[in-house]
CSV table of N, CA and C in Angstrom, one decimal:
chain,number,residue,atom,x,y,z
J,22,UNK,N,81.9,49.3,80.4
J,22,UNK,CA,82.7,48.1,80.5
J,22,UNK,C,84.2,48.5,80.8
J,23,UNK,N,85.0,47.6,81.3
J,23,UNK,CA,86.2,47.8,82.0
J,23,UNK,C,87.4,47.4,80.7
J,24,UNK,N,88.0,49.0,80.4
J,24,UNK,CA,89.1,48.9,78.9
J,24,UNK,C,90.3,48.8,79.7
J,25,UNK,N,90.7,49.8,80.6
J,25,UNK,CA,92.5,49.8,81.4
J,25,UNK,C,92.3,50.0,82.4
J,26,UNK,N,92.9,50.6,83.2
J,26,UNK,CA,93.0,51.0,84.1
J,26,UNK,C,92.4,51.2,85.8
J,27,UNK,N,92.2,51.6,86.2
J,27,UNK,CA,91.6,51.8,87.7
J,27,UNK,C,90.0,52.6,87.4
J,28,UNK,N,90.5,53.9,87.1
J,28,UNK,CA,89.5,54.5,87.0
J,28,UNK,C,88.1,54.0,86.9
J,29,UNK,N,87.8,53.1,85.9
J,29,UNK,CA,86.7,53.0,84.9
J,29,UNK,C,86.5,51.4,85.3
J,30,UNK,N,84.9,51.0,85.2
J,30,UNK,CA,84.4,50.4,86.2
J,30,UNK,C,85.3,48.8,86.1
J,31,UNK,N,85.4,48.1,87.2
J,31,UNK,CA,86.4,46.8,87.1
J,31,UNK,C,85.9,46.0,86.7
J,32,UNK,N,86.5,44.7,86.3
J,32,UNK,CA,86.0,43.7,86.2
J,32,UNK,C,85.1,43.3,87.4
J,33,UNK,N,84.2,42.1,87.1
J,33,UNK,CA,83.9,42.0,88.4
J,33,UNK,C,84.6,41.2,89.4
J,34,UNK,N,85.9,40.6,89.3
J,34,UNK,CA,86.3,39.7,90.4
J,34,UNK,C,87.0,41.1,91.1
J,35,UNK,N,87.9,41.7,90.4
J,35,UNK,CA,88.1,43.1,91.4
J,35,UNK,C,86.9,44.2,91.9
J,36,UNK,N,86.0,43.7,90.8
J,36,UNK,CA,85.1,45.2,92.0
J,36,UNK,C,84.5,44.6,93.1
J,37,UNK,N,84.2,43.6,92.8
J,37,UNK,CA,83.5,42.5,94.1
J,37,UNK,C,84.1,42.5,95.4
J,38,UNK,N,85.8,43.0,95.1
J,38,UNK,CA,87.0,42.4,96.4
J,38,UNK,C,86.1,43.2,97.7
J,39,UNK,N,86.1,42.7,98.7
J,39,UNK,CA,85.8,43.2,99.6
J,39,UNK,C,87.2,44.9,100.2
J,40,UNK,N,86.1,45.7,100.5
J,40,UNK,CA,87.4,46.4,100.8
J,40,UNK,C,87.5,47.9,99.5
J,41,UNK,N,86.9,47.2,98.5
J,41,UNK,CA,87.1,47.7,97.3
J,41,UNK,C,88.4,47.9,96.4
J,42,UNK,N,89.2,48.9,95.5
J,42,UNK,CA,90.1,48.8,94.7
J,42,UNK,C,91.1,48.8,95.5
J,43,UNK,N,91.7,49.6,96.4
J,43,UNK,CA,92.8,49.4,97.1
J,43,UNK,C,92.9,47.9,97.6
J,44,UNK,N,92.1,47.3,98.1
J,44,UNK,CA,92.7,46.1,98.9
J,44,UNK,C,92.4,45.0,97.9
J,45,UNK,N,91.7,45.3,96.4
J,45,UNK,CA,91.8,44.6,95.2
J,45,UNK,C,93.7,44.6,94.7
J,46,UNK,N,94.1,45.9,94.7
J,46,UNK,CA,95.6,45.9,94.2
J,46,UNK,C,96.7,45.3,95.8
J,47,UNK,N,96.1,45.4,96.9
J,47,UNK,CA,97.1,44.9,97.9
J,47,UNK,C,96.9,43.7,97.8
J,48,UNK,N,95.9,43.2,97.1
J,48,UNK,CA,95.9,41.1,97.3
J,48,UNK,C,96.8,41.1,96.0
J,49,UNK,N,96.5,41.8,94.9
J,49,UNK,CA,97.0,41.6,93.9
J,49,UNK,C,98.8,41.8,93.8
J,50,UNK,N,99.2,43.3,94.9
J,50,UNK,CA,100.6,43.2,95.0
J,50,UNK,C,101.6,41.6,96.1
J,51,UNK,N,100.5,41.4,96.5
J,51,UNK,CA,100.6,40.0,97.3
J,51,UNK,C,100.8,38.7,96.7
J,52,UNK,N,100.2,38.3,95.5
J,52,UNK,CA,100.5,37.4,95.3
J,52,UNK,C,101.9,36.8,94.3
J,53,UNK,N,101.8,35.7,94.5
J,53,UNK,CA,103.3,34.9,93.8
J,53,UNK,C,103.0,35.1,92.1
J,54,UNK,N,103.4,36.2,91.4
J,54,UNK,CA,103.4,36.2,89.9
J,54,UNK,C,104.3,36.0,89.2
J,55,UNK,N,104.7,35.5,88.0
J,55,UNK,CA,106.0,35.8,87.2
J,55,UNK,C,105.4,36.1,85.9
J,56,UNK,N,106.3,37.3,85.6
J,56,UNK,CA,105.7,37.2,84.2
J,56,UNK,C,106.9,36.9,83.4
J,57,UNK,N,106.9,36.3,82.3
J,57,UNK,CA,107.5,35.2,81.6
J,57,UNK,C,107.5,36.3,80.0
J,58,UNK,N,108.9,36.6,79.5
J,58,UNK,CA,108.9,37.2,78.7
J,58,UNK,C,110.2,36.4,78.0
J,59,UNK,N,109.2,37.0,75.7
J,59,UNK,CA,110.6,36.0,75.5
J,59,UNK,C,111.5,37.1,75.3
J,60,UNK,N,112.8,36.7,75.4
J,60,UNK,CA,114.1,38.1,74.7
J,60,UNK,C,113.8,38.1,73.1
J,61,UNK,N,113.3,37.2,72.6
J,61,UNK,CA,113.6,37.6,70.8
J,61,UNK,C,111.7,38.2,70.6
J,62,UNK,N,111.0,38.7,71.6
J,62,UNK,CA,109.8,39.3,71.4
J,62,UNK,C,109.8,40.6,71.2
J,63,UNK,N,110.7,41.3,70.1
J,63,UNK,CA,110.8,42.5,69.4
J,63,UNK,C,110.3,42.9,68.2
J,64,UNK,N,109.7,42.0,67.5
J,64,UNK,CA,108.7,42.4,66.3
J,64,UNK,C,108.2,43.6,66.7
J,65,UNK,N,108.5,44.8,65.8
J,65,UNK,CA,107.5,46.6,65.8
J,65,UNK,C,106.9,46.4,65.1
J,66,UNK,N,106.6,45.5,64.3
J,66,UNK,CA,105.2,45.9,63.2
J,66,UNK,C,104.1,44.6,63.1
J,67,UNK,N,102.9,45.1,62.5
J,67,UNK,CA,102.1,44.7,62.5
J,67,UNK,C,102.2,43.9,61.1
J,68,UNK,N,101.6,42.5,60.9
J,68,UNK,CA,101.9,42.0,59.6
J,68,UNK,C,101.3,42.5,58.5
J,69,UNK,N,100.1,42.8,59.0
J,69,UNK,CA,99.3,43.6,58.0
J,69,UNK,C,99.5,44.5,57.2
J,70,UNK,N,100.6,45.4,58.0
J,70,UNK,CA,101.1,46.4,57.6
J,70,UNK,C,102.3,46.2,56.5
J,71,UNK,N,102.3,47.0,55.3
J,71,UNK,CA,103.3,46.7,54.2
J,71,UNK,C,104.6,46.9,54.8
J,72,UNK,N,105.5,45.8,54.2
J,72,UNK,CA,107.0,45.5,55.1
J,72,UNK,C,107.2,44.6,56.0
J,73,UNK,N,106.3,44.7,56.7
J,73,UNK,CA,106.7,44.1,57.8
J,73,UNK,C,107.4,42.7,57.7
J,74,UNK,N,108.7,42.6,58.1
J,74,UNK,CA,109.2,41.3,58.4
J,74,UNK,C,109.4,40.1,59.3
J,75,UNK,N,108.5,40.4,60.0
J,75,UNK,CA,108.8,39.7,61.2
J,75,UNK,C,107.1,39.2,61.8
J,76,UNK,N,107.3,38.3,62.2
J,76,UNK,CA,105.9,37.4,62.8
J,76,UNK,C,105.5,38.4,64.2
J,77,UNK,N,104.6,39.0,64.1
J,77,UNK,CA,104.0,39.9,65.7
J,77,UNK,C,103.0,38.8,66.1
J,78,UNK,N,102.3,37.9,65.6
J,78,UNK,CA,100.9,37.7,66.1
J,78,UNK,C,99.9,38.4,66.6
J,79,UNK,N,99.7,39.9,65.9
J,79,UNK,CA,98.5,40.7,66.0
J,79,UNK,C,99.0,41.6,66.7
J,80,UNK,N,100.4,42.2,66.7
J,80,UNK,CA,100.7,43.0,67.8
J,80,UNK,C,100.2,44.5,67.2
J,81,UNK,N,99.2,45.2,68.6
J,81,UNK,CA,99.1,46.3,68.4
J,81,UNK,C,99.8,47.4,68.4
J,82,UNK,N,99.6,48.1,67.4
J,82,UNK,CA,100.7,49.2,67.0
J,82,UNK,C,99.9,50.6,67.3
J,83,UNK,N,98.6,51.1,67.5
J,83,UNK,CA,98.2,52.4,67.7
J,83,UNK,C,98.9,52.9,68.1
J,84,UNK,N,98.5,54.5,68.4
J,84,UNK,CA,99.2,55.1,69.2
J,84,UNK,C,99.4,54.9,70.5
J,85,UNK,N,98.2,54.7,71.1
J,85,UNK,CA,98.0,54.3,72.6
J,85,UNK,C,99.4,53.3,73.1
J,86,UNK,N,99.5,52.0,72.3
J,86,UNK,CA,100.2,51.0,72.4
J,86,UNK,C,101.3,51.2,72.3
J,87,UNK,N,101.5,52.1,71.1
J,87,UNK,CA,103.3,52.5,70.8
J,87,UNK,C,103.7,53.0,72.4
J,88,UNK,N,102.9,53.6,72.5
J,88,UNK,CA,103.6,54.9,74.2
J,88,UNK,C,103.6,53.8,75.6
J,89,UNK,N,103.3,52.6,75.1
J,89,UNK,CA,103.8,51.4,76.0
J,89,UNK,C,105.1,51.0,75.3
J,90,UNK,N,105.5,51.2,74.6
J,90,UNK,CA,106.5,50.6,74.0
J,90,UNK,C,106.7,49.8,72.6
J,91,UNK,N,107.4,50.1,71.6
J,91,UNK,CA,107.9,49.6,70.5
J,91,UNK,C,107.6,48.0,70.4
J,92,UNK,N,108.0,47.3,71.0
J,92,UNK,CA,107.5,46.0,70.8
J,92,UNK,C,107.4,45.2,72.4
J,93,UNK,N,106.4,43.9,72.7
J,93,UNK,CA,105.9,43.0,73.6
J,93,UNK,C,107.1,43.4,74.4
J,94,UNK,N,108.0,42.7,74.4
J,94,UNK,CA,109.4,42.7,75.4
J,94,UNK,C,109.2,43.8,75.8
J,95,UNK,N,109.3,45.0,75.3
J,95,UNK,CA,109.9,46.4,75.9
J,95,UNK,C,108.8,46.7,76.7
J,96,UNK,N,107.7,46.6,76.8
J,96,UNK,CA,106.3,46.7,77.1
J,96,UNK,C,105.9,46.0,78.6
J,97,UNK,N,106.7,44.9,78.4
J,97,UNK,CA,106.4,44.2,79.4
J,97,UNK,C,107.5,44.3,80.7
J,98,UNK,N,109.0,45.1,79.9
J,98,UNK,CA,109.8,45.9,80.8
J,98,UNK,C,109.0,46.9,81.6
J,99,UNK,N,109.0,47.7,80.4
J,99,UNK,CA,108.1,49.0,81.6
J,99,UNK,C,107.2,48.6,82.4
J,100,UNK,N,106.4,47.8,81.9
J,100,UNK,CA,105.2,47.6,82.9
J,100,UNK,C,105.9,46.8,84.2
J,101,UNK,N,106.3,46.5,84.4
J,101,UNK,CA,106.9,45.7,85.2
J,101,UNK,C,107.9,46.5,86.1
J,102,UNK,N,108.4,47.5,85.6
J,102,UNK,CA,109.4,48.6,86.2
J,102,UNK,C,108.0,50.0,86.8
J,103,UNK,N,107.1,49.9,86.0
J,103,UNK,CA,105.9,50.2,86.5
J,103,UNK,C,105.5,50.0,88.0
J,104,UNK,N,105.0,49.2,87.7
J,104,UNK,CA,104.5,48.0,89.0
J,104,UNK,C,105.3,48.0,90.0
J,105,UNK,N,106.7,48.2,89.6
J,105,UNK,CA,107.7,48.3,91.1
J,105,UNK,C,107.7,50.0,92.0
J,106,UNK,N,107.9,50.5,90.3
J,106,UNK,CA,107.1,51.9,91.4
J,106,UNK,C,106.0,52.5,91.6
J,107,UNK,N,104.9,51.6,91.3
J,107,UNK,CA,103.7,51.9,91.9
J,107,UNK,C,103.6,51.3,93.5
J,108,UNK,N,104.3,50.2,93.5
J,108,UNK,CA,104.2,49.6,94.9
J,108,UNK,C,105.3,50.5,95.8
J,109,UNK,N,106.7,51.0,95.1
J,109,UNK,CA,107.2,51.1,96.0
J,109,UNK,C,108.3,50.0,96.6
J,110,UNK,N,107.9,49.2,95.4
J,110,UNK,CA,108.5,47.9,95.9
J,110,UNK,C,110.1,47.4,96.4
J,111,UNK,N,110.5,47.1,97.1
J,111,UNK,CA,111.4,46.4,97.7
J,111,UNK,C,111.3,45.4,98.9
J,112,UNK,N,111.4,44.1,98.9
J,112,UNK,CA,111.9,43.7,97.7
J,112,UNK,C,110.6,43.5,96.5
J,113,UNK,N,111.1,43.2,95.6
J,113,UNK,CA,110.4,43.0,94.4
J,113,UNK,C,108.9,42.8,94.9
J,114,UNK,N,107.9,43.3,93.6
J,114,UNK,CA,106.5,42.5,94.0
J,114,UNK,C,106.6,42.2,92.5
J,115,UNK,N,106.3,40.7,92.7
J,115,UNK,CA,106.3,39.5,91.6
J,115,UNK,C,107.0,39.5,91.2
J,116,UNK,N,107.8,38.8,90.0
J,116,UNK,CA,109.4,38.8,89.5
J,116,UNK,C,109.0,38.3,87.6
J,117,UNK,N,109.8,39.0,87.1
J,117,UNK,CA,109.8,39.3,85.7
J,117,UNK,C,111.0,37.9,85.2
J,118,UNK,N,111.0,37.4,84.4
J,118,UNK,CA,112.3,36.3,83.7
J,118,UNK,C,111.5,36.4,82.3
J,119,UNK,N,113.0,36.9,81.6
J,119,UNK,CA,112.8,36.9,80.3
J,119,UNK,C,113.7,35.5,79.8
J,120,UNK,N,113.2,34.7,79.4
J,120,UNK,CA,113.5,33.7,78.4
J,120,UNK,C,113.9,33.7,77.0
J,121,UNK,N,115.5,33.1,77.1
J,121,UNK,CA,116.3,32.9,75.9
J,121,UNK,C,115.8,32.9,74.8
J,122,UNK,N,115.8,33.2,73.8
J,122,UNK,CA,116.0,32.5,72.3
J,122,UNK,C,114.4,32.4,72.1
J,123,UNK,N,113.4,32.9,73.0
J,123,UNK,CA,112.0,32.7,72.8
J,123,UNK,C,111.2,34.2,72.5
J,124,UNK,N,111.0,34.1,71.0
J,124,UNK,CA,109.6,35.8,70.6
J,124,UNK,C,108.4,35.3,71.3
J,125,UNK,N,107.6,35.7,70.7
J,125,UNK,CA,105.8,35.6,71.0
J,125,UNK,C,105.2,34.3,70.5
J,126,UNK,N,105.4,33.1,71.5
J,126,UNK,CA,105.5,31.9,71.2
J,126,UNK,C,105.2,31.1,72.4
J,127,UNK,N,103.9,30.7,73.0
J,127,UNK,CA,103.5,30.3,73.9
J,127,UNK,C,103.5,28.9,74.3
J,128,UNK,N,104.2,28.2,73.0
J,128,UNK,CA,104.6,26.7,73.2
J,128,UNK,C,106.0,26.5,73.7
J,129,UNK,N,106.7,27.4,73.1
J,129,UNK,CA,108.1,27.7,73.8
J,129,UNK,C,108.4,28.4,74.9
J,130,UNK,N,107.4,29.1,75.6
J,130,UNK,CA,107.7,29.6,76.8
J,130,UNK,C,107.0,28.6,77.6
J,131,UNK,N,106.3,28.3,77.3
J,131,UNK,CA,106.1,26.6,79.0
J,131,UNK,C,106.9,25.7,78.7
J,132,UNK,N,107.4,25.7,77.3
J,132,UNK,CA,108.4,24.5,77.8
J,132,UNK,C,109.5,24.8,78.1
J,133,UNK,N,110.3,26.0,78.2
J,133,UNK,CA,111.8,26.2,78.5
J,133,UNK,C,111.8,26.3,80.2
J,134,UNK,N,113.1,26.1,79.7
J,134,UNK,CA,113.6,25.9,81.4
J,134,UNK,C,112.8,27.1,82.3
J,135,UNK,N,112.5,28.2,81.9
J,135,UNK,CA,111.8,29.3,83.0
J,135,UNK,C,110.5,29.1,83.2
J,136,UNK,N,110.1,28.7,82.1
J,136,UNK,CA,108.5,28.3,81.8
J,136,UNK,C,108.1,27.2,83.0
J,137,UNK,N,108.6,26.2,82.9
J,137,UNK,CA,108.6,24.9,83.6
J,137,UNK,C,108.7,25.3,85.2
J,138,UNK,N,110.0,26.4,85.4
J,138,UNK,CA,109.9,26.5,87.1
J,138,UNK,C,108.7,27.4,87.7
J,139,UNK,N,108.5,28.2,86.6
J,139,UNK,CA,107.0,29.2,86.8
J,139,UNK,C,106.0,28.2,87.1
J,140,UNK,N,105.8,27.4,86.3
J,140,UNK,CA,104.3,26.6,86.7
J,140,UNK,C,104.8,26.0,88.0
J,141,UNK,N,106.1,25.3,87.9
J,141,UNK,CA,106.0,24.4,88.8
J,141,UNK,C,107.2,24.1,90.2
């Protein structure tokens, strides 16, 4: 079953694409995306874990995860700084907006002002 990556077998709406994985990732650098991040989404710890102060809602902390980044925000920088130099991209493919005053809070990112122009 399909954990990360390319390598290892796809889901099926990507292995199905006609063309196979390359022209799965050229529909995918094609399309209109945003990803919507909040700025106060820096919780590093897991709640479970003793100390922890701050609300993660299940954020994974392994190793694996850490070497994505310390916390969601940072994570979703790289990946996204990623993605620009996997494509090569200029201009941009898809566009990243981090949203004010919003952590890991999915009622407050559709309703703030960034949220709202993403959907609509």
């Amino acid at each position: 079953s399909w954990h990360w990556g390319l390598a290892s077998r796809l889901p099926p709406f990507a292995a199905s694409t006609p063309g196979g994985t390359n022209a799965a990732l050229a529909l995918f650098a094609a399309r209109d995306v945003v990803y919507l991040q909040g700025r106060n989404d820096t919780c590093d710890c897991n709640p479970t874990t003793a100390g922890c102060g701050c609300l993660s809602h299940g954020l994974e902390t392994t190793c694996a995860d850490e070497l994505m980044g310390r916390f969601r925000l940072m994570r979703g920088r790289l990946y996204y700084a990623q993605l620009q130099a996997h494509f090569n991209a200029s201009p941009a493919v898809h566009s990243m907006v981090e949203v004010p005053n919003v952590g890991h809070d999915h009622t407050l990112m559709w309703q703030s002002t960034q949220g709202l122009d993403a959907i609509f």
